[in-house]
Amino acid sequence: MIEKINPALRNKAIEYWSDFQFIFKTLYPNSEERDLLDIIETINTAYLNRKDSLKEIDKKRELVKDWHLDQKWVATMLYVDLYAGNIKEMENHLTYLRELGINYVHLMPLLEPREGQADGGYAVKNFRKVNAKLGSNDDLIALIDKMHAEDQIIAIDFVMNHTAKEHEWAQSILKGESRFKNYYYLYPNRSIPDQYERTLPEVFPDFAPGNFTYQEEINQWVWTTFNEYQWDLNYSEPKVFNAMLGEMLFLANLGVDILRLDAVPFLWKKMGTNCQNQEEAVMLLVAYKYLIQLVAPGVLFKSEAIVAPNDIIRYLGAGGYEGKACEIGYNATLMNHLWHAIACENTMLLRTTLSKLPPIPPSSTWINYIRCHDDIGWGISDQNAADVGQNGHETRMFCSAFYTGQWKNSFAQGYNFQIDKSNGESRISGSTAALIGIQKSFIENKKEDLAHAINRFKLLHGVIFFLRGIPLVYAGDEIGHLNNFDYLKDTEKREDNRWLHRPVMDWNKAKLRNELGTVENVLFNIIANFSKRRKETQCLHGNAKETIISLKCNTIFCVEKSLKEENLLLVANFSCDFQLITKLELPEKWQGKSFKEVISSTSYLYQGDTLIIPPYGILWLKEITEKVSHLKAYRLKMEVQTVPGESVYFIENVSTASIDEKIRNITCYWVDDLGWHVDLNLVQGEWLSYHWVKMYGNTLIEKSKDFYYHAM
Ligand code: GLC
């Protein structure tokens, strides 16, 4: 069968096809040869349609497989219409994003949605067409090209769990045709739906109760986990797998770098379960990953799985599929535990939960975020709460009470979203500024409270810019968007209070970022500075080792990072009092040092034997070492002849001739008329031995003799 795959993909197919087939057969034991042939046809077509420029990007990324772990990436997410009006206009805002240091932009759903209510675009009518209100496919391609030219990357949603009821597949069924009848879950009466409902939770109990919707036209019940107009696709049908593969590859071929796979926990249904996080849902992503690695290996998957801590990481491949599922995942666990910690001025639950999580695969990373377009769900497990002497239910109830301002001394002004009637627990809507206390301090005109609120803003962002993952700043947070009630005037949005924190970008407010002393100026600079410091700090690369340090003081969150020779220490005080750490509490390597505080770029010292951390203070401490101060940048020329398509790699150590991390980490670059070069930071006066390796794709073409270099 493999011989049917385009010859250009043959070598790679040898690597992936049998693994793919195995997983496909496990998912679809009754599938036929025809199903696999259809898949081959889909990948061959997509490969032929993939532009050469994208194939070039694929090639580069295959050589530096961990490119997404680089600390240089800083992300945002935004709705094109609310931010810029349309896709063409987005170009005018790239400079603003650059000012913030943002180079990874997630454009919220932008494919043709159904008319009327569309769950913010998550009800897609046509996966192959950009929403005409935002522009055309060509506009999107032009924007992507422009962004790529400036080393910016783009993510878009692939809403893979469901389609809009107006999608042609669903419409065909509603017309009584049979061609797509297995594409969705349809039932002639309530018998099976009722059996499922016994164990199914509700995602939107307030405005979309139940998981099935009656369709009068065909006298059938259809599975609708979310809204009644979002029909769940039936992934137990191999034809759906192939059809959605075609849609996925079509989007990949527009040039997007990352596909955000929406609502992945719901992809596989099993009677008697909650139909979330089934093993098969992960396997589906693994199967798709094999195929995308074949056709568009430069494209990454980002999972949107806002579920319990131990389930979230399964979509990153933890637990058997390391390196084979999604490369990126939303770190909802960190997000909601940070909000919990800052509400109760206690980091025990945060520390315990993070420490207990199995490590994520080395090739994966997180999107670390404080806020996004959705509500905040309190994904705090009963067990983790019990481990710190708390009751899970009470803790989650506390969080909701606190963030809706119902708790004494609460600084937050959020709103309940979807109350679970069985236990009273709820999720929360509201903008960062409203939840962190900026809004309340404005309303009450309390300067001191505003200062605390800004420090909390800095603290939470300082943590997400530090920890393993790509930090994401929700668009508008950098200028302190408050809760916005315009959505109440819009009949399509008024039922859903998540629109409170999805306002039109306030560009007048954004202008205030340039006026000293304004809140906008302070918040904007906090983010821009974190981006800058992060990019300069090698130790924040995703490959660094991360260790949570348990200090006696439970309001302090302390994490150590180590990469090669460099160490970095995060010290974050989640209370609004001064806190002290004595030297002896810290690992030995931190005890006798004077530090550089990276965020403020100043030196930091023990006061006697104590580190003093101000209210909501955050420090990124780095040891001051002699070596660092003598580093100088050098550019070395490689004496090597190449033909087009070949690449050159610099290897610092003669013993590392095999294709290992070093080969991938130090990539040479081509300068016209001058040849291949590499940039290095070296200690003056030091000798360096190295060689170069010439590659064509994954094939080693030539390896140099050893060279020596004296850094003068
Ligand atoms: C995801 C989206 C959310 C949407 C849901 C259904 O969770 O983030 O906004 O409502 O999927 O598509």
XYZ file of N, CA, C and O in Angstrom, residues 18-194:
708
model
N 3.598 2.476 9.016
C 3.149 1.270 9.712
C 2.633 1.639 11.099
O 1.655 1.052 11.577
N 3.252 2.634 11.736
C 2.739 3.065 13.046
C 1.346 3.650 12.888
O 0.453 3.413 13.690
N 1.189 4.425 11.812
C -0.136 5.011 11.576
C -1.172 3.907 11.379
O -2.241 3.903 11.979
N -0.801 2.960 10.521
C -1.753 1.876 10.204
C -2.159 1.112 11.455
O -3.322 0.768 11.636
N -1.162 0.911 12.330
C -1.451 0.172 13.552
C -2.509 0.909 14.383
O -3.502 0.334 14.817
N -2.280 2.194 14.530
C -3.202 2.957 15.384
C -4.568 3.108 14.704
O -5.617 3.039 15.339
N -4.536 3.232 13.388
C -5.787 3.357 12.636
C -6.623 2.072 12.778
O -7.818 2.112 13.022
N -5.923 0.953 12.673
C -6.624 -0.341 12.784
C -7.168 -0.549 14.201
O -8.198 -1.185 14.398
N -6.420 -0.025 15.185
C -6.916 -0.161 16.567
C -8.182 0.672 16.735
O -9.134 0.250 17.384
N -8.177 1.856 16.128
C -9.358 2.712 16.235
C -10.514 2.174 15.409
O -11.673 2.273 15.804
N -10.157 1.630 14.248
C -11.199 1.203 13.299
C -10.976 -0.256 12.895
O -10.552 -0.545 11.768
N -11.240 -1.183 13.828
C -10.954 -2.594 13.503
C -11.736 -3.088 12.286
O -11.287 -3.998 11.587
N -12.879 -2.456 12.020
C -13.677 -2.946 10.884
C -13.435 -2.165 9.596
O -14.164 -2.318 8.628
N -12.424 -1.327 9.609
C -12.193 -0.527 8.403
C -11.691 -1.424 7.271
O -11.175 -2.521 7.503
N -11.834 -0.892 6.056
C -11.448 -1.692 4.893
C -10.244 -1.065 4.219
O -9.891 0.080 4.513
N -9.670 -1.811 3.294
C -8.505 -1.302 2.572
C -8.840 0.034 1.902
O -8.034 0.954 1.846
N -10.079 0.103 1.419
C -10.538 1.321 0.733
C -10.341 2.576 1.618
O -9.975 3.641 1.149
N -10.563 2.397 2.934
C -10.432 3.536 3.849
C -8.992 4.046 3.862
O -8.745 5.250 3.847
N -8.068 3.103 3.880
C -6.655 3.523 3.883
C -6.277 4.149 2.539
O -5.518 5.124 2.476
N -6.819 3.593 1.473
C -6.520 4.164 0.147
C -7.069 5.593 0.054
O -6.425 6.478 -0.515
N -8.228 5.805 0.638
C -8.792 7.168 0.636
C -7.868 8.128 1.383
O -7.658 9.268 0.981
N -7.319 7.633 2.497
C -6.421 8.487 3.289
C -5.167 8.820 2.479
O -4.699 9.961 2.456
N -4.671 7.808 1.769
C -3.477 8.049 0.944
C -3.788 9.099 -0.125
O -2.994 10.006 -0.390
N -4.968 8.988 -0.680
C -5.347 9.979 -1.699
C -5.383 11.390 -1.086
O -4.894 12.353 -1.682
N -5.912 11.467 0.128
C -5.982 12.783 0.792
C -4.579 13.340 1.023
O -4.317 14.520 0.774
N -3.674 12.487 1.488
C -2.343 13.037 1.769
C -1.583 13.358 0.476
O -0.879 14.364 0.412
N -1.775 12.525 -0.535
C -1.100 12.834 -1.806
C -1.584 14.174 -2.366
O -0.782 14.994 -2.817
N -2.891 14.381 -2.333
C -3.438 15.642 -2.860
C -2.888 16.817 -2.056
O -2.457 17.828 -2.617
N -2.909 16.666 -0.739
C -2.455 17.783 0.098
C -0.970 18.058 -0.154
O -0.543 19.220 -0.204
N -0.199 16.995 -0.359
C 1.236 17.215 -0.587
C 1.460 17.954 -1.906
O 2.264 18.883 -1.987
N 0.702 17.569 -2.918
C 0.841 18.256 -4.214
C 0.447 19.726 -4.094
O 1.028 20.594 -4.740
N -0.525 19.998 -3.250
C -1.002 21.381 -3.112
C -0.157 22.220 -2.162
O -0.418 23.404 -2.003
N 0.780 21.585 -1.494
C 1.568 22.350 -0.513
C 2.619 23.174 -1.249
O 3.426 22.649 -2.015
N 2.615 24.494 -0.983
C 3.520 25.395 -1.703
C 4.978 25.088 -1.369
O 5.290 24.682 -0.255
N 5.868 25.368 -2.312
C 7.292 25.118 -2.069
C 7.788 25.899 -0.863
O 8.614 25.416 -0.086
N 7.301 27.149 -0.730
C 7.806 27.960 0.384
C 7.445 27.298 1.727
O 8.221 27.359 2.681
N 6.290 26.633 1.763
C 5.920 25.952 3.015
C 6.764 24.693 3.202
O 7.144 24.344 4.321
N 7.076 24.053 2.076
C 7.924 22.853 2.180
C 9.316 23.226 2.707
O 9.950 22.458 3.426
N 9.770 24.425 2.321
C 11.058 24.921 2.842
C 10.993 25.068 4.356
O 11.906 24.676 5.081
N 9.887 25.675 4.815
C 9.717 25.860 6.270
C 9.678 24.493 6.954
O 10.321 24.274 7.983
N 8.953 23.563 6.335
C 8.884 22.204 6.908
C 10.288 21.640 7.105
O 10.606 21.086 8.150
N 11.097 21.827 6.055
C 12.432 21.238 6.075
C 13.243 21.811 7.236
O 13.883 21.100 7.994
N 13.179 23.124 7.368
C 13.947 23.773 8.446
C 13.477 23.274 9.812
O 14.274 23.016 10.698
N 12.168 23.175 9.944
C 11.647 22.784 11.268
C 11.940 21.323 11.579
O 12.072 20.954 12.735
N 12.047 20.512 10.536
C 12.393 19.116 10.799
C 13.806 18.995 11.337
O 14.131 18.077 12.073
N 14.643 19.952 10.946
C 16.025 19.921 11.430
C 16.144 20.469 12.848
O 17.037 20.099 13.594
N 15.274 21.387 13.177
C 15.298 21.949 14.537
C 13.952 21.600 15.167
O 13.089 22.439 15.346
N 13.811 20.338 15.477
C 12.477 19.831 15.852
C 11.911 20.513 17.094
O 10.709 20.543 17.291
N 12.809 21.034 17.931
C 12.299 21.660 19.156
C 12.193 23.179 19.006
O 12.288 23.917 19.978
N 11.956 23.658 17.790
C 11.939 25.106 17.557
C 10.895 25.806 18.430
O 11.078 26.942 18.841
N 9.823 25.116 18.737
C 8.758 25.753 19.529
C 9.113 25.854 21.009
O 8.383 26.450 21.786
N 10.229 25.228 21.399
C 10.640 25.317 22.809
C 11.514 26.541 23.061
O 11.870 26.847 24.195
N 11.871 27.214 21.996
C 12.728 28.390 22.135
C 12.063 29.440 23.022
O 10.853 29.672 22.904
N 12.845 30.081 23.847
C 12.247 31.075 24.762
C 11.855 32.352 24.040
O 11.273 33.254 24.630
N 12.146 32.409 22.737
C 11.840 33.655 22.020
C 10.336 33.834 21.758
O 9.880 34.923 21.454
N 9.547 32.760 21.881
C 8.135 32.875 21.506
C 7.290 33.495 22.620
O 7.346 33.079 23.768
N 6.528 34.483 22.229
C 5.566 35.113 23.148
C 4.259 35.250 22.367
O 4.250 35.761 21.243
N 3.172 34.778 22.969
C 1.932 34.646 22.193
C 0.832 35.601 22.640
O 0.843 36.121 23.752
N -0.101 35.780 21.715
C -1.351 36.432 22.069
C -2.473 35.703 21.347
O -2.225 34.896 20.443
N -3.708 35.972 21.737
C -4.856 35.456 21.000
C -5.865 36.572 20.872
O -6.066 37.360 21.800
N -6.496 36.655 19.704
C -7.404 37.782 19.466
C -8.435 37.425 18.399
O -8.222 36.541 17.569
N -9.555 38.138 18.477
C -10.588 38.018 17.445
C -10.286 39.070 16.394
O -10.207 40.264 16.712
N -10.143 38.636 15.146
C -9.746 39.561 14.089
C -10.717 40.731 13.970
O -10.313 41.893 13.883
N -12.030 40.434 13.998
C -12.993 41.532 13.820
C -12.919 42.519 14.979
O -12.934 43.732 14.781
N -12.789 42.011 16.195
C -12.794 42.898 17.357
C -11.478 43.668 17.482
O -11.420 44.764 18.028
N -10.440 43.084 16.963
C -9.108 43.686 17.117
C -8.786 44.654 15.984
O -8.285 45.745 16.192
N -9.102 44.211 14.772
C -8.625 44.977 13.629
C -9.714 45.287 12.606
O -9.485 46.049 11.681
N -10.869 44.678 12.745
C -11.913 44.871 11.732
C -11.910 43.718 10.757
O -12.890 43.019 10.598
N -10.769 43.531 10.096
C -10.669 42.398 9.168
C -9.206 41.966 9.012
O -8.308 42.578 9.609
N -9.007 40.936 8.227
C -7.664 40.340 8.153
C -6.648 41.314 7.551
O -5.518 41.433 8.046
N -7.073 42.038 6.513
C -6.128 42.977 5.881
C -5.638 43.994 6.901
O -4.458 44.349 6.933
N -6.572 44.470 7.718
C -6.215 45.496 8.707
C -5.257 44.965 9.781
O -4.591 45.741 10.458
N -5.235 43.659 9.946
C -4.342 43.074 10.963
C -2.897 43.510 10.742
O -2.143 43.717 11.682
N -2.542 43.632 9.456
C -1.157 44.013 9.139
C -0.752 45.300 9.835
O 0.396 45.491 10.209
N -1.742 46.215 9.985
C -1.425 47.504 10.604
C -1.148 47.398 12.098
O -0.754 48.370 12.714
N -1.429 46.241 12.649
C -1.225 46.116 14.098
C -0.019 45.256 14.450
O 0.249 45.020 15.625
N 0.681 44.812 13.417
C 1.822 43.940 13.706
C 2.920 44.704 14.453
O 3.635 44.137 15.283
N 3.033 45.997 14.178
C 4.059 46.790 14.873
C 3.730 46.891 16.356
O 4.614 46.791 17.213
N 2.449 47.076 16.630
C 2.017 47.141 18.039
C 2.385 45.831 18.749
O 2.933 45.843 19.856
N 2.103 44.716 18.077
C 2.420 43.422 18.689
C 3.925 43.282 18.885
O 4.390 42.768 19.902
N 4.662 43.778 17.906
C 6.122 43.703 18.021
C 6.610 44.508 19.223
O 7.513 44.096 19.936
N 5.991 45.665 19.431
C 6.368 46.485 20.602
C 6.235 45.684 21.896
O 6.979 45.879 22.838
N 5.223 44.835 21.900
C 5.001 44.012 23.091
C 5.897 42.779 23.119
O 5.897 42.038 24.083
N 6.600 42.564 22.035
C 7.462 41.384 21.938
C 6.695 40.147 21.500
O 7.186 39.025 21.599
N 5.478 40.347 21.009
C 4.654 39.197 20.629
C 4.965 38.757 19.200
O 4.973 39.570 18.279
N 5.210 37.447 19.049
C 5.553 36.944 17.716
C 4.791 35.662 17.373
O 5.121 34.965 16.428
N 3.803 35.363 18.164
C 2.970 34.178 17.934
C 1.531 34.656 18.136
O 1.154 35.067 19.232
N 0.771 34.629 17.053
C -0.573 35.202 17.133
C -1.621 34.127 16.832
O -1.616 33.529 15.757
N -2.458 33.887 17.806
C -3.579 32.968 17.569
C -4.779 33.800 17.152
O -5.304 34.584 17.939
N -5.181 33.628 15.902
C -6.379 34.308 15.418
C -7.565 33.410 15.737
O -7.628 32.263 15.293
N -8.472 33.937 16.514
C -9.622 33.154 16.959
C -10.438 32.746 15.728
O -10.207 33.252 14.640
N -11.421 31.853 15.897
C -12.068 31.229 14.732
C -12.354 32.214 13.601
O -12.976 33.263 13.833
N -11.882 31.868 12.424
C -12.054 32.809 11.314
C -12.590 32.135 10.059
O -12.592 32.714 8.983
N -13.044 30.894 10.219
C -13.620 30.233 9.050
C -15.112 30.522 8.999
O -15.704 30.950 9.990
N -15.676 30.269 7.832
C -17.080 30.655 7.647
C -17.979 30.018 8.718
O -18.099 28.785 8.796
N -18.601 30.835 9.555
C -19.487 30.271 10.577
C -20.913 30.241 10.080
O -21.217 30.757 9.004
N -21.802 29.674 10.863
C -23.227 29.782 10.546
C -23.668 31.227 10.783
O -22.974 31.988 11.477
N -24.767 31.593 10.210
C -25.341 32.925 10.473
C -25.881 32.956 11.888
O -26.232 31.912 12.444
N -25.986 34.131 12.463
C -26.588 34.264 13.802
C -25.647 33.757 14.872
O -24.422 33.860 14.732
N -26.211 33.206 15.941
C -25.371 32.692 17.031
C -24.392 31.661 16.483
O -24.803 30.756 15.753
N -23.121 31.811 16.842
C -22.144 30.858 16.297
C -21.054 30.543 17.317
O -19.961 30.133 16.959
N -21.329 30.741 18.597
C -20.368 30.420 19.654
C -18.992 31.053 19.357
O -17.963 30.381 19.421
N -19.015 32.310 18.997
C -17.755 33.009 18.721
C -16.996 32.410 17.551
O -15.764 32.486 17.496
N -17.717 31.796 16.615
C -17.039 31.232 15.432
C -16.767 29.744 15.569
O -16.254 29.110 14.644
N -17.100 29.161 16.733
C -16.833 27.734 16.926
C -17.945 26.853 16.343
O -18.077 25.692 16.708
N -18.769 27.440 15.479
C -19.766 26.643 14.762
C -19.472 26.878 13.282
O -19.950 27.834 12.674
N -18.631 26.003 12.727
C -18.097 26.241 11.381
C -18.994 25.612 10.320
O -19.377 24.451 10.404
N -19.266 26.423 9.314
C -20.096 25.957 8.213
C -19.225 25.413 7.084
O -19.586 24.482 6.381
N -18.088 26.047 6.901
C -17.209 25.636 5.810
C -15.756 25.787 6.274
O -15.284 26.891 6.517
N -15.065 24.642 6.390
C -13.686 24.666 6.890
C -12.705 25.209 5.851
O -11.539 25.423 6.144
N -13.162 25.346 4.629
C -12.210 25.735 3.570
C -12.347 27.187 3.174
O -11.760 27.615 2.179
N -13.153 27.926 3.885
C -13.391 29.300 3.457
C -13.323 30.237 4.653
O -14.004 30.025 5.663
N -12.499 31.272 4.500
C -12.433 32.287 5.545
C -13.761 33.031 5.593
O -14.387 33.269 4.554
N -14.197 33.376 6.784
C -15.419 34.149 6.984
C -15.353 35.428 6.132
O -14.469 36.261 6.322
N -16.293 35.576 5.204
C -16.236 36.710 4.262
C -16.245 38.051 4.996
O -15.707 39.042 4.488
N -16.797 38.088 6.198
C -16.806 39.357 6.938
C -15.397 39.744 7.371
O -15.126 40.909 7.688
N -14.510 38.761 7.405
C -13.128 39.053 7.834
C -12.180 39.182 6.653
O -11.086 39.714 6.788
N -12.596 38.677 5.506
C -11.726 38.745 4.325
C -11.801 37.453 3.547
O -12.784 36.719 3.639
N -10.714 37.189 2.797
C -10.720 35.995 1.941
C -9.564 35.083 2.340
O -8.687 35.472 3.117
N -9.554 33.904 1.747
C -8.417 33.002 1.982
C -7.121 33.680 1.562
O -6.090 33.549 2.215
N -7.191 34.427 0.446
C -5.974 35.102 -0.033
C -5.482 36.146 0.971
O -4.286 36.329 1.149
N -6.421 36.838 1.607
C -6.010 37.814 2.632
C -5.250 37.115 3.757
O -4.244 37.610 4.262
N -5.782 35.947 4.118
C -5.128 35.223 5.215
C -3.728 34.778 4.792
O -2.754 34.936 5.538
N -3.638 34.271 3.564
C -2.335 33.813 3.071
C -1.351 34.992 3.043
O -0.195 34.873 3.458
N -1.842 36.142 2.590
C -0.963 37.322 2.514
C -0.487 37.725 3.919
O 0.694 38.060 4.120
N -1.396 37.666 4.877
C -1.008 38.021 6.249
C 0.037 37.039 6.782
O 1.042 37.436 7.391
N -0.199 35.770 6.513
C 0.746 34.753 6.997
C 2.124 34.990 6.375
O 3.152 34.958 7.066
N 2.143 35.251 5.071
C 3.436 35.482 4.399
C 4.156 36.653 5.042
O 5.354 36.612 5.297
N 3.401 37.704 5.276
C 3.987 38.912 5.867
C 4.546 38.584 7.266
O 5.654 38.997 7.629
N 3.772 37.834 8.022
C 4.219 37.501 9.372
C 5.439 36.586 9.328
O 6.398 36.780 10.088
N 5.423 35.622 8.431
C 6.584 34.731 8.329
C 7.847 35.507 7.992
O 8.911 35.227 8.517
N 7.674 36.493 7.114
C 8.853 37.278 6.716
C 9.454 37.991 7.928
O 10.631 38.319 7.945
N 8.646 38.207 8.932
C 9.154 38.883 10.130
C 9.327 37.918 11.300
O 9.329 38.321 12.467
N 9.429 36.640 10.986
C 9.639 35.617 12.006
C 8.523 35.612 13.054
O 8.760 35.453 14.249
N 7.313 35.851 12.586
C 6.161 35.718 13.474
C 5.381 34.495 13.011
O 5.383 34.177 11.823
N 4.726 33.838 13.941
C 3.970 32.647 13.551
C 2.489 32.820 13.877
O 2.117 33.683 14.667
N 1.704 31.956 13.273
C 0.264 32.137 13.362
C -0.422 30.808 13.690
O -0.040 29.763 13.183
N -1.402 30.908 14.573
C -2.200 29.726 14.910
C -3.654 30.024 14.564
O -4.106 31.160 14.736
N -4.350 29.024 14.056
C -5.798 29.193 13.884
C -6.510 27.963 14.464
O -5.889 26.929 14.696
N -7.802 28.120 14.674
C -8.573 27.033 15.257
C -8.943 25.993 14.222
O -9.342 26.339 13.114
N -8.822 24.759 14.626
C -9.431 23.697 13.848
C -10.498 23.070 14.759
O -10.182 22.351 15.709
N -11.734 23.435 14.471
C -12.833 23.027 15.352
C -13.220 21.614 14.952
O -14.101 21.397 14.121
N -12.524 20.649 15.531
C -12.635 19.295 14.991
C -13.714 18.443 15.647
O -14.080 17.404 15.120
N -14.245 18.870 16.782
C -15.240 18.021 17.449
C -16.620 18.090 16.803
O -17.384 17.138 16.861
N -16.916 19.235 16.198
C -18.270 19.398 15.664
C -18.271 20.327 14.454
O -17.309 21.055 14.225
N -19.387 20.318 13.737
C -19.574 21.308 12.689
C -20.853 22.067 13.043
O -21.630 21.624 13.893
N -21.054 23.172 12.346
C -22.341 23.853 12.482
C -23.407 22.968 11.840
O -23.116 22.191 10.927
N -24.581 23.146 12.311
C -25.720 22.433 11.730
C -25.895 22.829 10.259
O -26.476 22.112 9.455
N -25.338 23.989 9.901
C -25.463 24.487 8.524
C -24.359 23.955 7.610
O -24.318 24.267 6.423
N -23.441 23.169 8.141
C -22.389 22.578 7.304
C -23.051 21.666 6.266
O -24.073 21.033 6.558
N -22.429 21.523 5.102
C -23.094 20.753 4.029
C -23.371 19.298 4.427
O -24.352 18.710 3.987
N -22.513 18.723 5.276
C -22.755 17.322 5.675
C -24.058 17.232 6.478
O -24.878 16.358 6.248
N -24.206 18.143 7.432
C -25.413 18.116 8.272
C -26.641 18.481 7.431
O -27.711 17.870 7.565
N -26.442 19.439 6.542
C -27.566 19.870 5.702
C -28.054 18.726 4.826
O -29.249 18.553 4.628
N -27.117 17.953 4.306
C -27.494 16.830 3.464
C -28.373 15.858 4.257
O -29.383 15.352 3.752
N -28.002 15.631 5.509
C -28.811 14.729 6.351
C -30.202 15.327 6.563
O -31.215 14.626 6.465
N -30.228 16.634 6.825
C -31.527 17.265 7.085
C -32.443 17.199 5.854
O -33.656 17.234 5.971
N -31.774 17.090 4.683
C -32.586 16.965 3.464
C -33.050 15.528 3.254
O -33.702 15.206 2.259
N -32.635 14.644 4.138
C -33.063 13.249 4.035
C -32.121 12.397 3.192
O -32.426 11.237 2.910
N -30.964 12.969 2.782
C -30.032 12.161 1.974
C -29.228 11.239 2.893
O -29.094 11.498 4.085
N -28.636 10.189 2.278
C -27.987 9.204 3.159
C -26.452 9.287 3.147
O -25.789 8.705 3.985
N -25.891 10.033 2.180
C -24.444 9.999 1.984
C -23.638 10.283 3.266
O -22.643 9.638 3.569
N -24.070 11.253 4.048
C -23.284 11.637 5.234
C -23.948 11.193 6.536
O -23.631 11.700 7.597
N -24.847 10.240 6.434
C -25.663 9.960 7.618
C -24.847 9.416 8.807
O -25.236 9.592 9.947
N -23.687 8.811 8.493
C -22.867 8.320 9.618
C -21.883 9.362 10.127
O -21.055 9.071 10.975
N -21.930 10.547 9.573
C -20.949 11.558 9.975
C -21.247 12.128 11.368
O -20.402 12.744 11.989
N -22.466 11.964 11.819
C -22.847 12.501 13.133
C -23.505 11.376 13.915
O -23.763 10.293 13.372
N -23.801 11.656 15.173
C -24.510 10.662 15.995
C -25.999 10.971 15.970
O -26.423 11.978 16.543
N -26.752 10.124 15.303
C -28.197 10.362 15.178
C -28.964 9.186 15.779
O -28.565 8.028 15.610
N -30.041 9.490 16.475
C -30.831 8.430 17.112
C -32.315 8.652 16.830
O -32.807 9.781 16.930
N -33.022 7.554 16.530
C -34.431 7.701 16.170
C -35.328 8.044 17.366
O -36.439 8.524 17.176
N -34.858 7.750 18.583
C -35.669 8.094 19.769
C -34.739 8.362 20.946
O -33.513 8.349 20.794
N -35.279 8.549 22.136
C -34.479 8.956 23.295
C -33.810 7.767 23.983
O -33.058 7.965 24.951
N -34.095 6.557 23.518
C -33.614 5.400 24.267
C -32.093 5.449 24.501
O -31.634 5.461 25.643
N -31.305 5.522 23.422
C -29.844 5.544 23.609
C -29.372 6.880 24.201
O -28.589 6.884 25.154
N -29.861 8.022 23.688
C -29.465 9.282 24.333
C -29.679 9.256 25.850
O -28.817 9.693 26.605
N -30.802 8.705 26.291
C -31.063 8.668 27.739
C -30.031 7.820 28.464
O -29.603 8.157 29.569
